[in-house]
Amino acid sequence: MKKLLICRQESDGAYALASCAEKHGFCVQLCFGSADAERLLSCFMPDLAVFDAVLPDGDGLELLERWAGRTAARFICLTPFVNDFVLLSCKAYGAEYVLPQSMNAEMVMRRIMQIDAGAVDYIQPSADGETRLSEAAARLLGSIGMQHGRLGFRYARCALLEMALCSSRPICDIYAEIARKYGTKGYCVERSIRSAVEDVWTKGNLQAINEMFGYSVKEEKGKPTNREFLYVLYEKLMFEYPELVRHIIH
């Protein structure tokens, strides 16, 4: 009997999906937060796990990042909206499939059955210039050791895309724009990037950091400022992917 873990923030949808799954012969475990999900991933060892991208006690993507490589479970993410950025993020963190949260239980169960049977491939997002540049920025940040699960990673990637639109734009304006998109404050964006940079400088890929920043940051200052950090990465993106940056601008 296949085992299915359902982790959702809304109980009605969770119970409806559990009922459908049991009718299709699945052994089901329910939970409503990331802490319980981690416990069940460890002891229940499901074949498939369905979870909301946003959970009451944490970020579903962080849960996915921690567990995608540690368990044989195949992960299906339910999200309030599906776009290229969401698809890329979920795929990068290890999701097998991404479904709209608005789908009813029967429709979700149909997809689960198809995925379990291997009849559904992951839907690839469109490879437009902004998507490809976002992927390139993510690879660049990852190459120096910045962790994907950190808010600073997401904000730094977003900042690089904003800089592609206008490289002369003041960093404080970029923080404000990112804050607007994520529903936070500009100083929170600045602080998250700063924290991620500090983490890279203590635990990151020293060789890659040296190659990229060795001649750009004054030795006596140590770590770069956020502005220095972002502009070095932006210049590298400009050099390696000029056609993508031109596509974003035009």
Coordinates of N, CA and C in Angstrom, one line a residue:
M1 N 0.8 -1.2 0.0 CA 0.0 0.0 0.0 C 0.9 1.2 0.0
K2 N 0.6 2.1 -0.9 CA 1.4 3.4 -1.0 C 1.0 4.3 0.1
K3 N 2.0 5.0 0.6 CA 1.8 6.0 1.7 C 1.9 7.4 1.3
L4 N 0.9 8.2 1.7 CA 0.8 9.6 1.3 C 0.7 10.5 2.5
L5 N 1.6 11.5 2.6 CA 1.6 12.5 3.6 C 1.0 13.8 3.1
I6 N 0.0 14.3 3.8 CA -0.7 15.5 3.4 C -0.4 16.6 4.5
C7 N 0.2 17.7 4.1 CA 0.5 18.8 5.0 C -0.1 20.0 4.5
R8 N -1.2 20.5 5.1 CA -1.9 21.7 4.6 C -2.2 22.6 5.7
Q9 N -2.4 23.9 5.4 CA -2.8 24.9 6.4 C -4.3 24.9 6.7
E10 N -5.1 24.4 5.7 CA -6.5 24.5 5.9 C -7.1 23.1 6.0
S11 N -7.8 22.8 7.1 CA -8.2 21.5 7.5 C -9.2 20.9 6.6
D12 N -10.2 21.7 6.1 CA -11.3 21.1 5.2 C -10.7 20.5 4.0
G13 N -9.8 21.2 3.3 CA -9.1 20.7 2.1 C -8.3 19.5 2.4
A14 N -7.6 19.5 3.6 CA -6.7 18.4 3.9 C -7.6 17.1 4.1
Y15 N -8.7 17.2 4.9 CA -9.5 16.1 5.2 C -10.2 15.5 3.9
A16 N -10.6 16.5 3.0 CA -11.2 16.0 1.8 C -10.3 15.3 0.9
L17 N -9.0 15.7 0.8 CA -8.0 15.1 0.0 C -7.6 13.7 0.7
A18 N -7.6 13.7 2.0 CA -7.3 12.4 2.7 C -8.3 11.4 2.4
S19 N -9.6 11.8 2.4 CA -10.7 10.9 2.1 C -10.6 10.3 0.7
C20 N -10.3 11.2 -0.2 CA -10.1 10.7 -1.6 C -9.0 9.7 -1.8
A21 N -7.9 10.1 -1.1 CA -6.7 9.2 -1.2 C -7.0 7.8 -0.6
E22 N -7.7 7.8 0.5 CA -8.0 6.5 1.2 C -8.9 5.6 0.3
K23 N -9.8 6.3 -0.5 CA -10.7 5.6 -1.4 C -9.9 5.0 -2.5
H24 N -8.7 5.6 -2.8 CA -7.9 5.0 -3.9 C -6.8 4.1 -3.4
G25 N -6.9 3.7 -2.1 CA -6.0 2.7 -1.6 C -4.8 3.2 -0.9
F26 N -4.6 4.5 -0.7 CA -3.4 5.0 0.0 C -3.6 5.0 1.5
C27 N -2.4 4.7 2.1 CA -2.3 4.9 3.6 C -2.0 6.3 3.8
V28 N -2.8 7.1 4.6 CA -2.7 8.5 4.7 C -2.3 9.0 6.1
Q29 N -1.4 10.0 6.2 CA -1.1 10.7 7.4 C -1.4 12.2 7.1
L30 N -2.0 12.8 8.1 CA -2.3 14.3 7.9 C -1.5 15.1 9.0
C31 N -1.1 16.3 8.6 CA -0.6 17.2 9.5 C -0.8 18.6 9.0
F32 N -0.6 19.6 9.9 CA -1.0 21.0 9.5 C 0.1 22.0 9.8
G33 N 1.4 21.5 9.8 CA 2.5 22.4 10.0 C 3.8 21.8 9.7
S34 N 4.8 22.5 9.4 CA 6.1 22.0 9.0 C 6.8 21.1 10.0
A35 N 6.6 21.5 11.3 CA 7.3 20.7 12.4 C 6.7 19.2 12.4
D36 N 5.4 19.1 12.3 CA 4.8 17.8 12.3 C 5.1 17.1 11.0
A37 N 5.2 17.8 9.9 CA 5.6 17.2 8.6 C 7.0 16.6 8.7
E38 N 7.9 17.3 9.3 CA 9.3 16.8 9.4 C 9.3 15.5 10.2
R39 N 8.5 15.5 11.3 CA 8.5 14.3 12.1 C 7.9 13.1 11.3
L40 N 6.9 13.3 10.5 CA 6.2 12.3 9.8 C 7.1 11.8 8.6
L41 N 7.8 12.8 8.0 CA 8.7 12.4 6.9 C 9.8 11.4 7.4
S42 N 10.1 11.6 8.6 CA 11.2 10.7 9.2 C 10.6 9.4 9.7
C43 N 9.4 9.4 10.3 CA 8.9 8.1 10.9 C 7.9 7.4 10.0
F44 N 7.1 8.1 9.3 CA 6.1 7.5 8.4 C 6.7 7.1 7.1
M45 N 7.7 7.8 6.6 CA 8.4 7.5 5.4 C 7.4 7.4 4.2
P46 N 6.7 8.4 3.8 CA 5.7 8.4 2.7 C 6.4 8.2 1.4
D47 N 5.6 7.6 0.4 CA 6.0 7.5 -1.0 C 5.8 8.9 -1.7
L48 N 4.7 9.6 -1.3 CA 4.4 10.9 -1.8 C 4.0 11.8 -0.7
A49 N 4.4 13.1 -0.9 CA 4.0 14.1 0.1 C 3.4 15.3 -0.6
V50 N 2.2 15.7 -0.2 CA 1.5 16.9 -0.7 C 1.5 17.9 0.4
F51 N 2.0 19.1 0.0 CA 2.1 20.2 1.0 C 1.8 21.5 0.4
D52 N 1.3 22.5 1.3 CA 1.1 23.8 0.9 C 2.4 24.6 0.9
A53 N 2.6 25.5 -0.1 CA 3.9 26.3 -0.1 C 4.0 27.2 1.1
V54 N 2.9 27.6 1.7 CA 2.9 28.4 2.9 C 2.2 27.7 4.0
L55 N 2.9 27.5 5.1 CA 2.3 26.7 6.2 C 2.3 27.6 7.5
P56 N 1.4 27.3 8.4 CA 1.2 28.2 9.6 C 2.5 28.5 10.4
D57 N 3.4 27.5 10.4 CA 4.6 27.6 11.2 C 5.9 27.7 10.4
G58 N 5.8 28.0 9.2 CA 7.0 28.1 8.4 C 6.7 28.1 6.9
D59 N 7.8 28.2 6.1 CA 7.8 28.2 4.7 C 7.9 26.8 4.2
G60 N 6.9 26.4 3.4 CA 6.9 25.1 2.8 C 8.0 24.8 1.9
L61 N 8.6 25.8 1.2 CA 9.8 25.6 0.4 C 11.0 25.3 1.2
E62 N 11.1 25.8 2.4 CA 12.2 25.5 3.3 C 12.1 24.0 3.7
L63 N 10.9 23.6 4.0 CA 10.7 22.2 4.4 C 11.1 21.3 3.2
L64 N 10.7 21.7 2.0 CA 11.0 20.9 0.8 C 12.6 20.9 0.6
E65 N 13.2 22.0 0.8 CA 14.7 22.0 0.6 C 15.4 21.1 1.6
R66 N 14.9 21.1 2.8 CA 15.6 20.3 3.9 C 15.4 18.8 3.6
W67 N 14.2 18.4 3.0 CA 13.9 17.0 2.9 C 14.0 16.3 1.5
A68 N 14.0 17.1 0.5 CA 13.9 16.6 -0.9 C 15.1 15.6 -1.1
G69 N 16.3 15.9 -0.6 CA 17.4 15.0 -0.8 C 17.6 13.9 0.3
R70 N 16.7 13.9 1.3 CA 16.9 13.0 2.4 C 15.9 11.9 2.5
T71 N 14.9 11.9 1.6 CA 13.9 10.9 1.6 C 13.5 10.5 0.2
A72 N 13.0 9.3 0.0 CA 12.6 8.8 -1.3 C 11.2 9.4 -1.7
A73 N 10.6 10.2 -0.8 CA 9.2 10.7 -1.1 C 9.3 11.6 -2.3
R74 N 8.2 11.6 -3.1 CA 8.1 12.5 -4.2 C 7.1 13.6 -3.8
F75 N 7.6 14.9 -4.0 CA 6.9 16.0 -3.4 C 6.0 16.7 -4.4
I76 N 4.8 17.1 -4.0 CA 3.8 17.8 -4.8 C 3.5 19.1 -4.0
C77 N 3.7 20.2 -4.6 CA 3.5 21.5 -3.9 C 2.2 22.1 -4.4
L78 N 1.4 22.6 -3.4 CA 0.1 23.3 -3.7 C 0.4 24.8 -3.4
T79 N 0.1 25.7 -4.3 CA 0.5 27.1 -4.1 C -0.7 28.0 -4.6
P80 N -0.9 29.1 -3.9 CA -2.0 30.0 -4.3 C -2.0 30.5 -5.7
F81 N -0.8 30.6 -6.3 CA -0.6 31.1 -7.7 C 0.5 30.3 -8.3
V82 N 0.4 30.1 -9.6 CA 1.5 29.4 -10.3 C 2.0 30.3 -11.4
N83 N 3.3 30.7 -11.4 CA 3.9 31.4 -12.5 C 5.3 30.9 -12.6
D84 N 6.0 31.5 -13.6 CA 7.4 31.0 -13.8 C 8.3 31.0 -12.6
F85 N 8.2 32.1 -11.8 CA 9.1 32.2 -10.7 C 8.7 31.1 -9.7
V86 N 7.5 30.8 -9.4 CA 7.0 29.8 -8.5 C 7.5 28.4 -9.0
L87 N 7.2 28.2 -10.2 CA 7.6 26.9 -10.8 C 9.1 26.6 -10.7
L88 N 9.9 27.6 -11.0 CA 11.3 27.5 -10.9 C 11.8 27.3 -9.5
S89 N 11.2 28.0 -8.6 CA 11.6 27.9 -7.2 C 11.3 26.5 -6.6
C90 N 10.1 26.0 -6.9 CA 9.7 24.7 -6.4 C 10.5 23.6 -7.0
K91 N 10.8 23.7 -8.3 CA 11.6 22.7 -9.0 C 13.0 22.7 -8.4
A92 N 13.5 23.9 -8.2 CA 14.9 24.0 -7.7 C 15.0 23.4 -6.3
Y93 N 13.9 23.5 -5.5 CA 14.0 22.9 -4.2 C 13.6 21.4 -4.2
G94 N 13.2 20.8 -5.3 CA 13.0 19.4 -5.4 C 11.5 19.0 -5.5
A95 N 10.6 19.9 -5.8 CA 9.2 19.4 -6.0 C 9.1 18.7 -7.3
E96 N 8.3 17.6 -7.3 CA 8.0 16.8 -8.5 C 7.0 17.6 -9.4
Y97 N 6.0 18.2 -8.7 CA 5.0 18.9 -9.5 C 4.4 20.0 -8.7
V98 N 3.9 21.0 -9.3 CA 3.3 22.2 -8.7 C 1.8 22.3 -9.2
L99 N 0.9 22.4 -8.2 CA -0.5 22.5 -8.5 C -1.1 23.7 -7.9
P100 N -2.2 24.3 -8.5 CA -2.8 25.5 -7.9 C -3.6 25.0 -6.6
Q101 N -3.5 25.8 -5.6 CA -4.2 25.5 -4.3 C -5.7 25.5 -4.5
S102 N -6.2 26.1 -5.5 CA -7.6 26.2 -5.7 C -8.2 24.9 -6.3
M103 N -7.4 24.0 -6.7 CA -8.0 22.7 -7.3 C -8.7 22.0 -6.2
N104 N -9.8 21.4 -6.5 CA -10.6 20.6 -5.5 C -9.9 19.2 -5.3
A105 N -10.3 18.6 -4.2 CA -9.6 17.3 -3.8 C -9.6 16.3 -4.9
E106 N -10.7 16.1 -5.6 CA -10.8 15.1 -6.7 C -9.7 15.4 -7.8
M107 N -9.6 16.6 -8.1 CA -8.6 17.0 -9.2 C -7.2 16.8 -8.7
V108 N -6.9 17.2 -7.5 CA -5.6 16.9 -6.9 C -5.3 15.5 -6.9
M109 N -6.3 14.7 -6.4 CA -6.1 13.2 -6.3 C -5.8 12.6 -7.7
R110 N -6.5 13.1 -8.7 CA -6.3 12.6 -10.1 C -4.8 12.9 -10.5
R111 N -4.3 14.1 -10.2 CA -2.9 14.4 -10.5 C -2.0 13.5 -9.7
I112 N -2.3 13.2 -8.4 CA -1.4 12.4 -7.6 C -1.3 11.0 -8.2
M113 N -2.5 10.5 -8.6 CA -2.5 9.1 -9.3 C -1.7 9.1 -10.5
Q114 N -1.8 10.2 -11.3 CA -1.0 10.2 -12.6 C 0.5 10.3 -12.3
I115 N 0.8 11.1 -11.3 CA 2.3 11.3 -10.9 C 2.8 10.0 -10.4
D116 N 2.0 9.3 -9.5 CA 2.5 8.0 -9.0 C 2.7 7.0 -10.0
A117 N 1.8 7.1 -11.1 CA 1.9 6.1 -12.2 C 3.0 6.5 -13.2
G118 N 3.6 7.7 -13.0 CA 4.6 8.1 -13.9 C 4.1 8.7 -15.2
A119 N 2.8 9.0 -15.2 CA 2.2 9.5 -16.5 C 2.2 11.0 -16.7
V120 N 2.8 11.7 -15.7 CA 2.9 13.2 -15.8 C 4.3 13.6 -15.6
D121 N 4.8 14.4 -16.6 CA 6.1 15.0 -16.5 C 6.0 16.4 -15.8
Y122 N 7.0 16.9 -15.3 CA 7.0 18.2 -14.7 C 6.8 19.2 -15.8
I123 N 5.9 20.2 -15.5 CA 5.6 21.2 -16.5 C 6.7 22.3 -16.5
Q124 N 7.4 22.4 -17.6 CA 8.5 23.4 -17.6 C 8.0 24.8 -17.8
P125 N 8.5 25.7 -17.1 CA 8.1 27.1 -17.3 C 8.6 27.6 -18.6
S126 N 8.1 28.7 -19.2 CA 8.6 29.2 -20.4 C 10.0 29.8 -20.2
A127 N 10.8 29.6 -21.2 CA 12.2 30.0 -21.1 C 12.4 31.5 -21.6
D128 N 11.6 32.4 -21.0 CA 11.8 33.8 -21.5 C 13.1 34.4 -20.8
G129 N 13.4 35.6 -21.3 CA 14.7 36.2 -20.9 C 14.8 36.4 -19.4
E130 N 13.7 36.8 -18.7 CA 13.7 37.1 -17.3 C 13.8 35.8 -16.5
T131 N 13.1 34.7 -17.0 CA 13.3 33.4 -16.3 C 14.7 32.9 -16.4
R132 N 15.3 33.0 -17.6 CA 16.6 32.5 -17.8 C 17.7 33.3 -17.0
L133 N 17.4 34.6 -16.9 CA 18.4 35.4 -16.1 C 18.2 35.1 -14.6
S134 N 17.0 34.9 -14.2 CA 16.7 34.5 -12.8 C 17.5 33.2 -12.5
E135 N 17.4 32.2 -13.4 CA 18.1 31.0 -13.2 C 19.6 31.2 -13.1
A136 N 20.1 32.1 -14.0 CA 21.6 32.4 -14.0 C 22.0 33.0 -12.7
A137 N 21.2 34.0 -12.2 CA 21.5 34.6 -11.0 C 21.5 33.6 -9.8
A138 N 20.5 32.7 -9.8 CA 20.5 31.7 -8.8 C 21.7 30.8 -8.8
R139 N 22.2 30.4 -10.0 CA 23.4 29.6 -10.1 C 24.6 30.3 -9.6
L140 N 24.7 31.6 -9.9 CA 25.8 32.4 -9.5 C 25.9 32.6 -8.0
L141 N 24.7 32.9 -7.4 CA 24.7 33.0 -5.9 C 25.0 31.6 -5.3
G142 N 24.5 30.5 -5.9 CA 24.8 29.2 -5.3 C 26.2 28.8 -5.5
S143 N 26.9 29.3 -6.5 CA 28.3 29.0 -6.8 C 29.2 29.5 -5.7
I144 N 28.9 30.6 -5.0 CA 29.7 31.1 -3.9 C 29.3 30.6 -2.6
G145 N 28.2 29.8 -2.6 CA 27.8 29.1 -1.3 C 26.6 29.8 -0.6
M146 N 25.9 30.7 -1.3 CA 24.7 31.2 -0.6 C 23.6 30.2 -0.7
Q147 N 23.0 30.0 0.5 CA 22.0 28.9 0.6 C 20.6 29.3 0.0
H148 N 20.0 28.4 -0.8 CA 18.8 28.7 -1.5 C 17.6 29.0 -0.5
G149 N 17.6 28.4 0.7 CA 16.5 28.6 1.6 C 16.5 29.9 2.3
R150 N 17.6 30.7 2.2 CA 17.6 31.9 2.9 C 16.8 33.0 2.2
L151 N 16.2 33.9 3.0 CA 15.5 35.0 2.4 C 16.5 35.9 1.7
G152 N 17.7 36.1 2.2 CA 18.7 36.9 1.5 C 19.0 36.4 0.1
F153 N 18.9 35.1 -0.1 CA 19.2 34.5 -1.4 C 18.1 35.0 -2.4
R154 N 16.8 34.9 -1.9 CA 15.7 35.3 -2.8 C 15.8 36.8 -3.1
Y155 N 16.1 37.6 -2.0 CA 16.1 39.0 -2.2 C 17.3 39.5 -3.1
A156 N 18.5 38.8 -3.0 CA 19.6 39.1 -3.8 C 19.4 38.8 -5.2
R157 N 18.7 37.7 -5.5 CA 18.4 37.3 -6.9 C 17.4 38.3 -7.5
C158 N 16.4 38.7 -6.7 CA 15.5 39.7 -7.2 C 16.2 41.0 -7.4
A159 N 17.1 41.4 -6.6 CA 17.8 42.7 -6.7 C 18.6 42.6 -8.0
L160 N 19.2 41.5 -8.4 CA 20.0 41.4 -9.6 C 19.1 41.6 -10.8
L161 N 17.9 41.1 -10.8 CA 16.9 41.3 -11.9 C 16.5 42.8 -12.0
E162 N 16.3 43.4 -10.8 CA 16.0 44.8 -10.8 C 17.1 45.7 -11.4
M163 N 18.3 45.3 -11.1 CA 19.5 46.0 -11.6 C 19.6 45.8 -13.1
A164 N 19.1 44.7 -13.7 CA 19.2 44.5 -15.1 C 18.2 45.5 -15.8
L165 N 17.2 45.8 -15.1 CA 16.2 46.8 -15.7 C 16.9 48.2 -15.7
C166 N 17.6 48.5 -14.6 CA 18.2 49.9 -14.5 C 19.4 49.8 -13.5
S167 N 20.6 49.6 -14.1 CA 21.8 49.4 -13.2 C 22.2 50.6 -12.4
S168 N 21.7 51.8 -12.8 CA 22.1 53.0 -12.1 C 21.1 53.4 -11.0
R169 N 20.1 52.5 -10.8 CA 19.0 52.8 -9.8 C 19.6 52.6 -8.4
P170 N 19.3 53.5 -7.5 CA 19.9 53.5 -6.1 C 19.5 52.2 -5.5
I171 N 20.4 51.6 -4.7 CA 20.1 50.3 -4.0 C 18.9 50.4 -3.1
C172 N 18.8 51.6 -2.4 CA 17.6 51.8 -1.5 C 16.3 51.7 -2.2
D173 N 16.3 52.1 -3.5 CA 15.0 52.0 -4.3 C 14.8 50.6 -4.7
I174 N 15.8 49.9 -4.9 CA 15.7 48.4 -5.3 C 15.2 47.7 -4.1
Y175 N 15.7 48.0 -2.9 CA 15.2 47.4 -1.6 C 13.7 47.6 -1.5
A176 N 13.3 48.9 -1.7 CA 11.9 49.3 -1.6 C 11.0 48.5 -2.6
E177 N 11.5 48.3 -3.8 CA 10.7 47.6 -4.8 C 10.6 46.1 -4.4
I178 N 11.7 45.5 -3.9 CA 11.6 44.1 -3.5 C 10.7 43.9 -2.3
A179 N 10.8 44.9 -1.4 CA 9.9 44.9 -0.2 C 8.4 44.9 -0.6
R180 N 8.1 45.7 -1.6 CA 6.7 45.8 -2.1 C 6.3 44.5 -2.6
K181 N 7.1 43.8 -3.4 CA 6.8 42.5 -4.0 C 6.5 41.5 -2.9
Y182 N 7.4 41.5 -1.9 CA 7.3 40.4 -0.9 C 6.5 40.8 0.4
G183 N 5.9 42.0 0.4 CA 5.1 42.4 1.5 C 5.9 42.6 2.8
T184 N 7.1 43.2 2.7 CA 7.9 43.4 3.9 C 8.4 44.9 3.8
K185 N 9.5 45.1 4.6 CA 10.1 46.5 4.7 C 11.4 46.5 4.0
G186 N 11.8 47.7 3.5 CA 13.1 47.8 2.8 C 14.3 47.4 3.7
Y187 N 14.2 47.8 5.0 CA 15.3 47.5 5.9 C 15.4 46.0 6.2
C188 N 14.3 45.3 6.1 CA 14.3 43.8 6.3 C 15.0 43.2 5.1
V189 N 14.8 43.7 3.9 CA 15.4 43.2 2.7 C 17.0 43.4 2.8
E190 N 17.3 44.6 3.2 CA 18.8 45.0 3.4 C 19.4 44.0 4.4
R191 N 18.7 43.8 5.5 CA 19.3 43.0 6.6 C 19.4 41.6 6.2
S192 N 18.4 41.0 5.5 CA 18.5 39.6 5.0 C 19.6 39.4 4.1
I193 N 19.8 40.3 3.1 CA 20.9 40.2 2.2 C 22.3 40.3 2.9
R194 N 22.4 41.2 3.9 CA 23.6 41.4 4.7 C 23.9 40.1 5.4
S195 N 22.9 39.5 6.1 CA 23.1 38.3 6.8 C 23.5 37.1 5.9
A196 N 22.9 37.0 4.7 CA 23.3 36.0 3.8 C 24.8 36.2 3.3
V197 N 25.2 37.4 3.1 CA 26.5 37.7 2.6 C 27.5 37.3 3.7
E198 N 27.2 37.7 5.0 CA 28.1 37.3 6.1 C 28.2 35.8 6.2
D199 N 27.1 35.1 6.0 CA 27.1 33.6 6.0 C 28.0 33.1 5.0
V200 N 28.0 33.7 3.7 CA 28.8 33.2 2.6 C 30.3 33.4 3.0
W201 N 30.6 34.6 3.6 CA 32.0 34.9 3.9 C 32.6 34.0 5.0
T202 N 31.7 33.3 5.7 CA 32.3 32.4 6.8 C 32.1 31.0 6.4
K203 N 31.1 30.6 5.6 CA 30.9 29.2 5.3 C 30.8 28.9 3.8
G204 N 31.0 29.9 3.0 CA 30.8 29.7 1.5 C 32.0 29.1 0.8
N205 N 32.0 29.1 -0.5 CA 33.0 28.6 -1.4 C 34.1 29.6 -1.5
L206 N 35.2 29.4 -0.7 CA 36.3 30.4 -0.6 C 37.0 30.6 -1.9
Q207 N 37.2 29.6 -2.7 CA 37.9 29.7 -4.0 C 37.0 30.6 -4.9
A208 N 35.7 30.3 -5.0 CA 34.9 31.1 -5.9 C 34.8 32.5 -5.4
I209 N 34.7 32.7 -4.1 CA 34.6 34.1 -3.5 C 35.9 34.8 -3.9
N210 N 37.0 34.2 -3.7 CA 38.3 34.8 -4.1 C 38.4 35.2 -5.5
E211 N 38.0 34.3 -6.4 CA 38.1 34.6 -7.8 C 37.2 35.7 -8.2
M212 N 36.0 35.8 -7.6 CA 35.0 36.8 -7.9 C 35.2 38.2 -7.3
F213 N 35.7 38.1 -6.0 CA 35.8 39.4 -5.2 C 37.2 39.8 -4.8
G214 N 38.2 38.9 -5.2 CA 39.5 39.2 -4.7 C 40.1 40.6 -5.0
Y215 N 39.7 41.1 -6.2 CA 40.2 42.4 -6.6 C 39.2 43.5 -6.6
S216 N 38.1 43.2 -6.0 CA 37.0 44.2 -5.9 C 36.7 44.7 -4.6
V217 N 37.2 44.1 -3.5 CA 36.9 44.5 -2.2 C 38.2 44.8 -1.5
K218 N 38.3 45.9 -0.8 CA 39.5 46.3 -0.1 C 39.8 45.3 1.0
E219 N 41.1 44.9 1.0 CA 41.5 43.8 2.0 C 41.2 44.2 3.4
E220 N 41.4 45.5 3.8 CA 41.3 45.9 5.1 C 39.8 46.0 5.6
K221 N 38.9 46.0 4.6 CA 37.5 46.1 4.9 C 36.8 44.7 5.1
G222 N 37.4 43.7 4.6 CA 36.9 42.3 4.7 C 35.7 42.2 3.8
K223 N 34.5 41.8 4.4 CA 33.3 41.6 3.6 C 32.9 42.8 2.8
P224 N 32.3 42.6 1.6 CA 31.8 43.8 0.8 C 30.5 44.3 1.4
T225 N 30.2 45.5 1.1 CA 28.9 46.0 1.5 C 27.9 45.3 0.5
N226 N 26.6 45.4 0.9 CA 25.6 44.9 0.0 C 25.7 45.4 -1.4
R227 N 26.0 46.7 -1.5 CA 26.1 47.4 -2.8 C 27.2 46.8 -3.6
E228 N 28.4 46.7 -3.0 CA 29.6 46.1 -3.6 C 29.3 44.7 -4.1
F229 N 28.7 43.9 -3.2 CA 28.4 42.5 -3.4 C 27.5 42.4 -4.7
L230 N 26.4 43.1 -4.7 CA 25.4 43.0 -5.8 C 26.0 43.5 -7.1
Y231 N 26.8 44.6 -7.1 CA 27.4 45.1 -8.3 C 28.4 44.2 -8.9
V232 N 29.2 43.5 -8.1 CA 30.2 42.5 -8.6 C 29.4 41.4 -9.3
L233 N 28.4 40.9 -8.7 CA 27.6 39.8 -9.3 C 26.9 40.3 -10.5
Y234 N 26.4 41.5 -10.5 CA 25.7 42.0 -11.7 C 26.6 42.1 -12.9
E235 N 27.8 42.6 -12.6 CA 28.8 42.8 -13.7 C 29.2 41.4 -14.3
K236 N 29.3 40.4 -13.4 CA 29.6 39.1 -13.9 C 28.4 38.5 -14.8
L237 N 27.2 38.8 -14.3 CA 26.0 38.4 -15.2 C 26.1 39.1 -16.5
M238 N 26.4 40.4 -16.5 CA 26.5 41.2 -17.7 C 27.5 40.6 -18.7
F239 N 28.6 40.2 -18.1 CA 29.7 39.6 -18.9 C 29.4 38.2 -19.5
E240 N 28.7 37.4 -18.6 CA 28.5 36.0 -19.0 C 27.2 35.8 -19.8
Y241 N 26.2 36.7 -19.6 CA 24.9 36.6 -20.2 C 24.4 37.9 -20.8
P242 N 25.2 38.6 -21.6 CA 24.8 39.9 -22.1 C 23.5 39.8 -22.9
E243 N 23.2 38.7 -23.6 CA 22.0 38.6 -24.4 C 20.8 38.6 -23.5
L244 N 20.9 38.0 -22.3 CA 19.7 37.9 -21.4 C 19.4 39.3 -20.8
V245 N 20.5 40.0 -20.4 CA 20.3 41.3 -19.9 C 19.7 42.3 -20.9
R246 N 20.2 42.2 -22.1 CA 19.6 43.0 -23.2 C 18.1 42.7 -23.4
H247 N 17.8 41.4 -23.3 CA 16.4 41.0 -23.5 C 15.5 41.6 -22.4
I248 N 16.0 41.6 -21.2 CA 15.2 42.2 -20.0 C 15.0 43.6 -20.3
I249 N 16.0 44.3 -20.7 CA 16.0 45.8 -20.8 C 15.0 46.2 -21.9
H250 N 15.0 45.4 -23.0 CA 14.2 45.7 -24.2 C 12.9 45.0 -24.1

